[in-house]
Coordinates of C-alpha atoms in Angstrom, one line a residue:
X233 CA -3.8 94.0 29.0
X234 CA -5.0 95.9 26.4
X235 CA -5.2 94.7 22.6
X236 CA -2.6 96.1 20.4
X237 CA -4.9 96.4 17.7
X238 CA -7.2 98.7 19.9
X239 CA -4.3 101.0 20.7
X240 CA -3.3 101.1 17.4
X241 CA -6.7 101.8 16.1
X242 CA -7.5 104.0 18.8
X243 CA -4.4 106.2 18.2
X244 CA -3.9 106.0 14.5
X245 CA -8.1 107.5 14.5
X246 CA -7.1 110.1 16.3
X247 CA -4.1 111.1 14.9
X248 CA -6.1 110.9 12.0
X249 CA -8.4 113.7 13.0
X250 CA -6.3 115.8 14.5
X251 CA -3.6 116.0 11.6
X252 CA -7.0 116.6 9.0
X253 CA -8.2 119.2 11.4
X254 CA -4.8 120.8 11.4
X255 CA -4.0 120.5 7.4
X256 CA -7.2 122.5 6.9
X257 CA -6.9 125.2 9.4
X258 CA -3.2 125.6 8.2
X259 CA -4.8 125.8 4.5
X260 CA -5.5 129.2 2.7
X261 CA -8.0 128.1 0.6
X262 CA -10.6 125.7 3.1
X263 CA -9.4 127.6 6.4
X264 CA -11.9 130.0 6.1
X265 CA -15.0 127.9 5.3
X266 CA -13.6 124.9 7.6
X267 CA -14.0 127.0 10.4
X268 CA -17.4 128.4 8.9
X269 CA -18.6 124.7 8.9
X270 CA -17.0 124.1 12.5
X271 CA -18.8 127.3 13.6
X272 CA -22.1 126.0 12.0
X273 CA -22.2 122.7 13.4
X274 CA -21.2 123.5 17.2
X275 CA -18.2 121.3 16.5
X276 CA -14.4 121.9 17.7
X277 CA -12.0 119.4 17.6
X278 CA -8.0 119.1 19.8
X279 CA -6.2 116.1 20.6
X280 CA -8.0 113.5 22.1
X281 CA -11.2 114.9 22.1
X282 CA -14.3 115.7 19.8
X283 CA -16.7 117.9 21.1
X284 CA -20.6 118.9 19.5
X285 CA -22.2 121.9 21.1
X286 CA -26.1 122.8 19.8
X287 CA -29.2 124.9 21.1
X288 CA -31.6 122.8 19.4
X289 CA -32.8 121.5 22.6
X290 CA -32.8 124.7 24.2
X291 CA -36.8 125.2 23.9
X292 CA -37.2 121.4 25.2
X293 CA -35.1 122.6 28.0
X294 CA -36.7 125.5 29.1
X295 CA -39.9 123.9 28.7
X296 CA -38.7 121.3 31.4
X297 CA -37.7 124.3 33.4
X298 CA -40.8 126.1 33.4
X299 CA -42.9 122.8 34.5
X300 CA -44.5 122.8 37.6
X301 CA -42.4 125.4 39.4
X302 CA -43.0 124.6 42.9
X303 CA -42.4 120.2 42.1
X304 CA -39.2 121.1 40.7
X305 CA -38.3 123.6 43.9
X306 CA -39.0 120.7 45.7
X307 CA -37.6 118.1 43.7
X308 CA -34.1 120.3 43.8
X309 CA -34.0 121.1 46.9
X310 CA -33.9 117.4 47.6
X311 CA -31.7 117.0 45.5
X312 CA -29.5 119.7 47.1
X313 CA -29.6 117.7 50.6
X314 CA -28.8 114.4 48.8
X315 CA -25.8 116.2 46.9
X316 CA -24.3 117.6 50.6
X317 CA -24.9 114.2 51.8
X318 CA -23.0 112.8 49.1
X319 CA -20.1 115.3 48.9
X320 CA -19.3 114.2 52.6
X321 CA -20.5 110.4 52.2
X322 CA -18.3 110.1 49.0
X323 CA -15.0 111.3 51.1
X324 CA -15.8 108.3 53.4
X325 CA -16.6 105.6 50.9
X326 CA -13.4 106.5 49.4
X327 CA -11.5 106.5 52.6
X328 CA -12.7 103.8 53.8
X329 CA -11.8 102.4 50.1
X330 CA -8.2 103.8 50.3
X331 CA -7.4 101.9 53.3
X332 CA -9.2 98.2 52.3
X333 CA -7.1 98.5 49.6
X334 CA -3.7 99.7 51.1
X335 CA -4.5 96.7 53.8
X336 CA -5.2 94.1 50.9
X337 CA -1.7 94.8 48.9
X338 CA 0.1 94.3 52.4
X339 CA -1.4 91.0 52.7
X340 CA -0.2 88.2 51.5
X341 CA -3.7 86.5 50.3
X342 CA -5.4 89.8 48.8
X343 CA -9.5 89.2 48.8
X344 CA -10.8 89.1 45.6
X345 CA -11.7 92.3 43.9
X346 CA -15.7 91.6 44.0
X347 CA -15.4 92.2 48.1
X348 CA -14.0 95.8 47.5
X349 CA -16.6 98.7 48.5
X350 CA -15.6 100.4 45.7
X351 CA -12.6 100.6 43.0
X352 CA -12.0 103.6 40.9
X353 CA -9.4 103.3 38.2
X354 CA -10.8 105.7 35.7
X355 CA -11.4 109.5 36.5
X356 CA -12.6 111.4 33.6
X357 CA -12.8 115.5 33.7
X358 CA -16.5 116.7 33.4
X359 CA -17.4 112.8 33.4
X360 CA -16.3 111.3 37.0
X361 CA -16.3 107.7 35.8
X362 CA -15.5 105.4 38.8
X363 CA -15.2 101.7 37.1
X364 CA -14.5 98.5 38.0
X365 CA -14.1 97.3 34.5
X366 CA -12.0 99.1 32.4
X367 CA -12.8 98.6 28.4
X368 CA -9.6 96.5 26.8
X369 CA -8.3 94.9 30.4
X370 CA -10.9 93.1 32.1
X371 CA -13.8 94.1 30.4
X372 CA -15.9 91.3 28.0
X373 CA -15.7 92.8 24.4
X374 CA -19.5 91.7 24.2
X375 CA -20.2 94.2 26.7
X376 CA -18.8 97.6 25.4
X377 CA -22.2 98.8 23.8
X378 CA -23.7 98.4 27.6
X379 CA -20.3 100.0 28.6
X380 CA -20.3 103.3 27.0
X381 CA -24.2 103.4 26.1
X382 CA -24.6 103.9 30.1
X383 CA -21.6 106.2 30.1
X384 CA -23.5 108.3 27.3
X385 CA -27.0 108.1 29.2
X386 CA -25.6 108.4 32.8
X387 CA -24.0 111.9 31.5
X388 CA -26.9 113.0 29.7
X389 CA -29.3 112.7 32.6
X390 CA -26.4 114.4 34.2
X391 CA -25.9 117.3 32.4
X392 CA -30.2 117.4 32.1
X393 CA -30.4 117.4 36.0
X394 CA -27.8 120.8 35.8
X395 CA -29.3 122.6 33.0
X396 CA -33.0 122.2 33.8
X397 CA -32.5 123.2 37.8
X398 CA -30.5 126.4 35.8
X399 CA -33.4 127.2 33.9
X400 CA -35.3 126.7 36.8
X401 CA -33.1 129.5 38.8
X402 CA -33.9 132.1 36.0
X403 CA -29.9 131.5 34.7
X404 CA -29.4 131.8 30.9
X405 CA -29.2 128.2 29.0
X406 CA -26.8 128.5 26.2
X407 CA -26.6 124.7 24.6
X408 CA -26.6 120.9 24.9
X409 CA -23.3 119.2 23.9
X410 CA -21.4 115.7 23.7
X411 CA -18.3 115.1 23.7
X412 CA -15.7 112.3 23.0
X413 CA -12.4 112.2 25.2
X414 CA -10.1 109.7 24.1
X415 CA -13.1 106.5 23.5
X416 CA -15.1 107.4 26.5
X417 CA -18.4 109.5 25.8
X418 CA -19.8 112.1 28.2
X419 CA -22.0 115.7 28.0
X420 CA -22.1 119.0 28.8
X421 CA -24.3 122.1 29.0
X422 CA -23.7 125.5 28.7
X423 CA -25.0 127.8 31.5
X424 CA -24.1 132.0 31.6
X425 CA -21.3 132.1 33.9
X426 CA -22.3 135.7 34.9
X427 CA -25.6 134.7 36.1
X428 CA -24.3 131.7 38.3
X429 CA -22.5 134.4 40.3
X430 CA -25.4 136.8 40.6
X431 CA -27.7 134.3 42.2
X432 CA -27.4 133.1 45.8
X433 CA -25.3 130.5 47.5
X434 CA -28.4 128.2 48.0
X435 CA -29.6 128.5 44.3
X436 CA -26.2 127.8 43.0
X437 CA -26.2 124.8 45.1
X438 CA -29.7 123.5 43.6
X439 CA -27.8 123.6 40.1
X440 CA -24.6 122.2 40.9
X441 CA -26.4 119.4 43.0
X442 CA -28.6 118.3 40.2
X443 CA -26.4 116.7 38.0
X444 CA -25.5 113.9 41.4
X445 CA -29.3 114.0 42.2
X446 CA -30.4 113.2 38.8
X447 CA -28.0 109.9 38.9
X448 CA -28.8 108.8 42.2
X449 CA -32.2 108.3 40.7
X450 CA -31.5 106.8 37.6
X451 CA -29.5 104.2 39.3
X452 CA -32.9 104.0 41.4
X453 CA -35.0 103.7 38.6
X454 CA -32.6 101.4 36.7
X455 CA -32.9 99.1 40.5
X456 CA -36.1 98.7 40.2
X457 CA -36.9 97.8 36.7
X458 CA -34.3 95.1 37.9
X459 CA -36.1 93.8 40.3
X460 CA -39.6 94.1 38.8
X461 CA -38.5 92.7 35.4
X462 CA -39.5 89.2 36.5
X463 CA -42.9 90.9 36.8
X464 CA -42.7 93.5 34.0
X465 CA -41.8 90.1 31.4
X466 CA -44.1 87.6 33.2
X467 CA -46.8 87.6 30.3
X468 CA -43.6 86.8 27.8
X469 CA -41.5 84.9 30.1
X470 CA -41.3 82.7 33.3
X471 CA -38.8 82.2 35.8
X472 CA -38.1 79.9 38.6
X473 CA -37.4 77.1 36.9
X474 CA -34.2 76.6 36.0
X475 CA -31.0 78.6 34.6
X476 CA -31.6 78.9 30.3
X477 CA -28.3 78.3 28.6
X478 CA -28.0 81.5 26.3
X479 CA -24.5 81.2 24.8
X480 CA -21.6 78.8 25.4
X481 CA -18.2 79.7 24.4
X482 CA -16.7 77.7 21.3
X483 CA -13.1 77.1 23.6
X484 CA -15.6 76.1 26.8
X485 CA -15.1 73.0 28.5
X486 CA -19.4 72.5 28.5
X487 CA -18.9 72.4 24.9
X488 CA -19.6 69.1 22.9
X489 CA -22.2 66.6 22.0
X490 CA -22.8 65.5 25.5
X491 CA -22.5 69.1 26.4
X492 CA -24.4 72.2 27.2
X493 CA -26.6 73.7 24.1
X494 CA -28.1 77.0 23.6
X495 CA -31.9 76.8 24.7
X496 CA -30.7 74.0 27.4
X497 CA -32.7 74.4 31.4
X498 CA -30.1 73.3 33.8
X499 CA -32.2 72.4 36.9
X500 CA -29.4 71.1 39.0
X501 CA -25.9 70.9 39.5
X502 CA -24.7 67.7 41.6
X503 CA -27.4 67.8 44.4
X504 CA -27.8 71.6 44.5
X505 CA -31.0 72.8 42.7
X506 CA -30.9 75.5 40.2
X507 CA -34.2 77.9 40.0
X508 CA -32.5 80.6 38.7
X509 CA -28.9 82.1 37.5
X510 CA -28.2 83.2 41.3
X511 CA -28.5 79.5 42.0
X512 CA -26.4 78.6 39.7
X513 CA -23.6 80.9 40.5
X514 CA -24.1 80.0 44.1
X515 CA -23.9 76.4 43.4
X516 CA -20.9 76.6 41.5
X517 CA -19.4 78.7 44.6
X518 CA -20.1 76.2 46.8
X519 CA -19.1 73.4 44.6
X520 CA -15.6 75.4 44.4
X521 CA -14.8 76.2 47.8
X522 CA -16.1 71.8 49.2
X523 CA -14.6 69.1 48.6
X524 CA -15.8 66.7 46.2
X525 CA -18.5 64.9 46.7
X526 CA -18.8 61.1 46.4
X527 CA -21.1 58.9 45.1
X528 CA -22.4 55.6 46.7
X529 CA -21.9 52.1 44.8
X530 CA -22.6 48.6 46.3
X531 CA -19.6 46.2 46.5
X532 CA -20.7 44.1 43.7
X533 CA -21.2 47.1 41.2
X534 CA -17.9 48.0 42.1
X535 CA -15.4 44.8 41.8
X536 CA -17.9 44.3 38.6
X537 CA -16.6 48.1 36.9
X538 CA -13.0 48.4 38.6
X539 CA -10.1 46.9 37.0
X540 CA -6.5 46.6 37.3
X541 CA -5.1 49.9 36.7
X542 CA -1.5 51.3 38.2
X543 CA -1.5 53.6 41.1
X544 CA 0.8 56.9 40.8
X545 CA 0.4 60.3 42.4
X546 CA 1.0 63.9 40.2
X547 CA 3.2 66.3 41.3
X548 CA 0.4 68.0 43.0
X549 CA 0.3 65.2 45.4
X550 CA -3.4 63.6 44.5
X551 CA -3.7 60.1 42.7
X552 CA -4.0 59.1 39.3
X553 CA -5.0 55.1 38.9
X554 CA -6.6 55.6 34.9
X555 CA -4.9 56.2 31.5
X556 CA -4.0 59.4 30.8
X557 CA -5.7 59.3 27.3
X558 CA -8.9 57.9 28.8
X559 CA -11.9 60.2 27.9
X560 CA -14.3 57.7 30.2
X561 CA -12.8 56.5 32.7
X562 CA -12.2 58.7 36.6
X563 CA -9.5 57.4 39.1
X564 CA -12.2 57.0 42.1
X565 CA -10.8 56.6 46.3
X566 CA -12.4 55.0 48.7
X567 CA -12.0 53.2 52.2
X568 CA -13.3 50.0 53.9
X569 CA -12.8 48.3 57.5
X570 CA -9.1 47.2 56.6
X571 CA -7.9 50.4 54.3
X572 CA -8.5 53.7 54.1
X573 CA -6.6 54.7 51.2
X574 CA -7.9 52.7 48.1
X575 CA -8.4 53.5 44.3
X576 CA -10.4 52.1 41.2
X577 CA -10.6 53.1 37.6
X578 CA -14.1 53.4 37.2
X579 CA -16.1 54.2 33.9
X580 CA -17.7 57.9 35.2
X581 CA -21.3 57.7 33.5
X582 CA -22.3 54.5 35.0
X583 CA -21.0 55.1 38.3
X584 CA -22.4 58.6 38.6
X585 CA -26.3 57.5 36.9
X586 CA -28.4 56.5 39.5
X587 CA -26.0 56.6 42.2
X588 CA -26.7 58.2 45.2
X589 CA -24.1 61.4 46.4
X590 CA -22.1 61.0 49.8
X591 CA -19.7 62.1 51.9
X592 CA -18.5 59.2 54.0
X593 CA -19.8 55.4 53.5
X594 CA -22.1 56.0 56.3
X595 CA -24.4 58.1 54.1
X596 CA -24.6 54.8 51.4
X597 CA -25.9 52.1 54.0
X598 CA -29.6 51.2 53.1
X599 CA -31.4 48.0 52.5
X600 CA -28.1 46.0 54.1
X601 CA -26.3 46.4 50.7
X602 CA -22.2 46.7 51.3
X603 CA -21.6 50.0 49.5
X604 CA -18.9 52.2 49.3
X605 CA -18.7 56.0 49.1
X606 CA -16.4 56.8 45.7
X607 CA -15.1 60.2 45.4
X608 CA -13.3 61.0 42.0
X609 CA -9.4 61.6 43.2
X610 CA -8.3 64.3 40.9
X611 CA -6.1 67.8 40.9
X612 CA -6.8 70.1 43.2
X613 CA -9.6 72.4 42.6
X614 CA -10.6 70.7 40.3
X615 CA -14.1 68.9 40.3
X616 CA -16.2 66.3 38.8
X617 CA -19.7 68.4 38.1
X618 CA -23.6 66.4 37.5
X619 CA -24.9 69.0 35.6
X620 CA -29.3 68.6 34.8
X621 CA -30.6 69.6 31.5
X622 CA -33.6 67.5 31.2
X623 CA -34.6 65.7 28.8
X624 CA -30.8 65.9 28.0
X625 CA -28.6 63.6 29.5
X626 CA -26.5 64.4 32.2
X627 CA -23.6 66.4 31.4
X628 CA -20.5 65.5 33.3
X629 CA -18.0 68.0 33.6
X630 CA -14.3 67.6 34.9
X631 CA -12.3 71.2 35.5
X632 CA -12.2 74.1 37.6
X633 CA -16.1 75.3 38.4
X634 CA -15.4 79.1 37.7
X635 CA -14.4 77.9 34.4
X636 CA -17.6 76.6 33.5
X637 CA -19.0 79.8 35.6
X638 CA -17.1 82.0 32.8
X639 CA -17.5 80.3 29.3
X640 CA -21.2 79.9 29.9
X641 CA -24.0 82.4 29.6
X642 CA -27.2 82.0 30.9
X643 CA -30.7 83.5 31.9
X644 CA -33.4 83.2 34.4
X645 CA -35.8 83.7 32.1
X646 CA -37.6 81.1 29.9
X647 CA -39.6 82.4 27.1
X648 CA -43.6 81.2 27.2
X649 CA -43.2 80.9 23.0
X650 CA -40.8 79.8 20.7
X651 CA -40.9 83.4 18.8
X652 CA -39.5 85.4 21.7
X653 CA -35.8 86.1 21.8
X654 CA -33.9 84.3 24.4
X655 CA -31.2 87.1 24.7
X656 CA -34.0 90.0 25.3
X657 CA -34.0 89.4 29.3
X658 CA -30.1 89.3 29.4
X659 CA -29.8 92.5 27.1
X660 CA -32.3 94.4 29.6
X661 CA -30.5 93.1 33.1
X662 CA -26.9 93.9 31.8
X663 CA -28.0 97.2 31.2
X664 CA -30.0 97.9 34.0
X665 CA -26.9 96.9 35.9
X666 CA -24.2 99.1 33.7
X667 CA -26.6 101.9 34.7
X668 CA -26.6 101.0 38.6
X669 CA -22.8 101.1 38.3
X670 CA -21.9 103.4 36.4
X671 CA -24.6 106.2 37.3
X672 CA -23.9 105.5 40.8
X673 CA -20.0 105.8 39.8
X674 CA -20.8 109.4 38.2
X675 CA -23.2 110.2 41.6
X676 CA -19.8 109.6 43.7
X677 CA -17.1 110.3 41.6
X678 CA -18.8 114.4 41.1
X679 CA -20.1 114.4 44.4
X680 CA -16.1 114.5 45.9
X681 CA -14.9 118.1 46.5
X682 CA -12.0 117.7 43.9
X683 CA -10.6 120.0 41.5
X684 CA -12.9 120.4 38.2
X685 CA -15.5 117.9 39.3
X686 CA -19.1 119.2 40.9
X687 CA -18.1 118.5 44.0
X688 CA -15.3 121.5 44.1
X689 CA -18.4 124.2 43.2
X690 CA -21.1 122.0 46.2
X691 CA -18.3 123.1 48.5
X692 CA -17.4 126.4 47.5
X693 CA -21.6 127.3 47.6
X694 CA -21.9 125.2 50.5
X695 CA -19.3 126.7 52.3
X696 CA -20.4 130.9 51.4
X697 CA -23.7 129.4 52.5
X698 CA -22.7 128.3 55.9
X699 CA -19.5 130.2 56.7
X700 CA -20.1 133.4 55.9
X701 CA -21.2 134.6 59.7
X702 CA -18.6 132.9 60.9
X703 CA -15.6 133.8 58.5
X704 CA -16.5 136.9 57.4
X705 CA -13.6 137.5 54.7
X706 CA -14.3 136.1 51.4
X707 CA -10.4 135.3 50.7
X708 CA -10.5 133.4 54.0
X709 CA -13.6 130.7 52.9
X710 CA -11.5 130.4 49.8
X711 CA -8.4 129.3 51.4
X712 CA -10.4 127.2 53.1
X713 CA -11.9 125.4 50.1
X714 CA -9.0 125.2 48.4
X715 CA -7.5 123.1 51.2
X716 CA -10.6 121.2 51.3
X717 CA -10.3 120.4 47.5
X718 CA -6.8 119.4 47.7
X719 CA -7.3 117.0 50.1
X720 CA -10.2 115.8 48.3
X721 CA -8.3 116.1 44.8
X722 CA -5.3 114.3 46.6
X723 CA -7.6 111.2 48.0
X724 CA -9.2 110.6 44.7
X725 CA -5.8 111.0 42.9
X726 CA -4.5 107.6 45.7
X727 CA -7.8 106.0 44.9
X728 CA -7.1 106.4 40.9
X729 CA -3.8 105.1 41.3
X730 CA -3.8 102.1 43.0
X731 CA -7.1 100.6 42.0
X732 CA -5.2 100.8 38.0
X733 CA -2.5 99.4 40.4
X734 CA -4.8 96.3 41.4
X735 CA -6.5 96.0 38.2
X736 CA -4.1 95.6 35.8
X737 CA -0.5 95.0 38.1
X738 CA -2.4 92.2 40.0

């Protein structure tokens, strides 16, 4: 849920700004000069919402437009195919979304939300954020600069894409803006309405397709700095060698002496190698999802470490043979000839170093040693993890693996010298990926032909572009679009609702 603090700060700001906006328009005295000064700086201010309109960039603008005039007919025209694509891609993705969703709240074993094509649960006006992670509910604190630094950039280009491809169809620019709705942060542009309605069909369609166009390719460009970076960093940084330890959380589990340290490679986690933070991920999946694994210790070893220890089972039916306040010491099963079901309180460390990992005692015959295969008998889900950070010792860790997934932080990247920052990788691939998501979010969200999104004016040129032979009455193609945009306005609306719905009621 979200932080009472935040709501109150949130709230109490903009109550704040609304009630000193309203005490000097409702003064005799500063009325007149507060709306001189509002008037001067582009600025107008109503609940909720903070808005800064300028034509200082208008030269820069027009100077973009006026570039190469026949690369940018081509470059918008493109863009004008991609944005009709979209507008009838997007009403599929979302369909298709409406129903995995419906299906997964009528099971009884929903899949987790990572296997979902794609879950909006904010929709912004003039913005068109579709978001996964919503800022105060199951988004990291650490991560709201990336958050609304990609909203800001991935509505900027936005806006950019629209008012350059106006400029470029001879209609008037008037200003640049930003705005603030509530804590998200978004732009706008200001194009002569007048002129939009002179101009034809196909050239309207080149404007309003721009703004899509130009985030499709910024999620492109964002992809592929992501998957060069290994390249891009290689005279700073190598990879391929481990998984760097970059942060681990003060209430994690990995925490301690014999823990996991800032700076620390992990090169393997029981017998699965790590190369990189994929691996380790993976690992840890797989770790999850398979049984424990055992470990292989000759007879003698073992009637040397075992001792008398009394057998119970927990309420989740598993076996407990160790004392509970033992910080050493793991409850170990295993079977021979005679019995199948037989436990030993073994000290961990000196059963785990050197010990070979198994699955049945078959795997631990060699050299015509008796050995047994010892698997830790503890609660379910729960795991005993060998995690490698040479020249560190082993790290033994006993929990749930996404928990150790969670409160750790790391990177594929090792720095070449001791001078370069550790964090610099991380900060670069977590926003590369904000932008992926969220300016592929915006490249959906506007391309649906809904009400007050782009999508509702790609129809209605689309449609006077294409239908006009066939329906020749202009109020006809309307009623046509408008029942178009209301089934598009009314599929958005389901998807809004429920994935809030699964985010925060699940």
């Amino acid at each position: 849920m979200i932080p009472v603090p935040v709501v109150v700060t949130v709230l109490g700001g903009w109550c704040a700004v609304y009630l000193a906006d309203t005490l000097l328009k409702s003064s005799n005295s500063l009325k007149a000069s507060y709306e001189d000064w509002l008037l001067t700086y582009g600025l107008s201010v109503s609940p909720f919402h903070l808005r800064w309109q300028t034509a200082l960039f208008n030269r820069q603008f027009y100077n973009w437009g006026r570039w190469k005039p026949r690369f940018l007919y081509l470059w918008f025209s493109i863009g004008m195919v991609f944005g009709i694509v979209a507008m009838f891609g997007s009403v599929i993705l979302l369909g298709k979304t409406l129903l995995q969703t419906l299906t997964q709240m009528l099971t009884e074993a929903p899949k987790a939300q990572n296997d979902r094509m794609l879950q909006v649960v904010v929709s912004v006006p003039s913005l068109g954020l579709c978001l996964r992670a919503v800022p105060g509910v199951n988004l990291p604190v650490s991560q709201l600069t990336y958050f609304f630094s990609a909203i800001l950039i991935s509505g900027v280009i936005h806006e950019v894409g629209h008012g350059v491809a106006a400029i470029r169809e001879q209609v008037r620019f008037n200003g640049f803006g930003i705005f603030i709705f509530i804590v998200y942060p978004g732009a706008f542009v200001d194009l002569f309405t007048t002129h939009l309605q002179l101009i034809s069909p196909v050239q309207q369609l080149r404007i309003f397709c721009a703004g899509v166009w130009h985030n499709f390719v910024l999620g492109v460009a964002s992809f592929m700095v992501l998957f060069l970076l290994p390249a891009i960093l290689f005279p700073f940084y190598y990879t391929g060698v481990g998984a760097l330890v970059t942060e681990v959380a003060e209430d994690s589990p990995a925490n301690g002496p014999r823990g996991l340290f800032v700076g620390d490679l992990v090169t393997n986690l029981q017998d699965c190698p790590v190369y990189n933070v994929e691996d380790w991920n993976s690992c840890l999946g797989d770790i999850s999802e398979k049984s424990q694994v055992g470990y292989c210790v000759s007879a003698a070893t073992l009637q040397q470490l075992s001792f008398p220890a009394r057998v119970y089972r927990r309420l989740d039916g598993t076996v407990e043979c160790c004392s509970n306040n033992s910080l050493t010491d793991i409850c170990f099963s295993y079977s021979n000839k005679l019995d199948s079901h037989l436990y030993a309180c073994l000290p961990a460390r000196k059963v785990i170093e050197a010990s070979k990992v198994c699955r049945t005692n078959t795997d631990c015959h060699k050299d015509f040693v008796p050995s047994f295969c010892v698997t830790p008998s503890l609660e379910n889900q729960t795991r005993l993890i060998r995690v490698k950070h040479p020249p560190h010792i082993d790290m033994l860790y006993v929990g749930h693996p996404m928990h150790l997934q969670y409160t750790v932080s790391l990177s594929s990247f090792v720095p070449r010298q001791n001078f370069l920052s550790i964090d610099l990788p991380v900060v670069i691939e977590t926003f590369c990926k904000y932008l992926i998501s969220l300016s592929g979010a915006l490249a959906v969200i506007n391309a649906v032909p809904c009400f007050a999104l782009d999508g509702q004016w790609i129809l209605n040129s689309f449609l006077e572009a294409t239908l006009s032979s066939l329906i020749v009455e202009k109020q006809n193609r309307e009623l046509v679009g408008f029942l178009i945009l209301l089934a598009g306005s009314a599929l958005l609306a389901a998807n809004v609702a429920l994935g809030l719905w699964m985010v925060t009621a699940r």
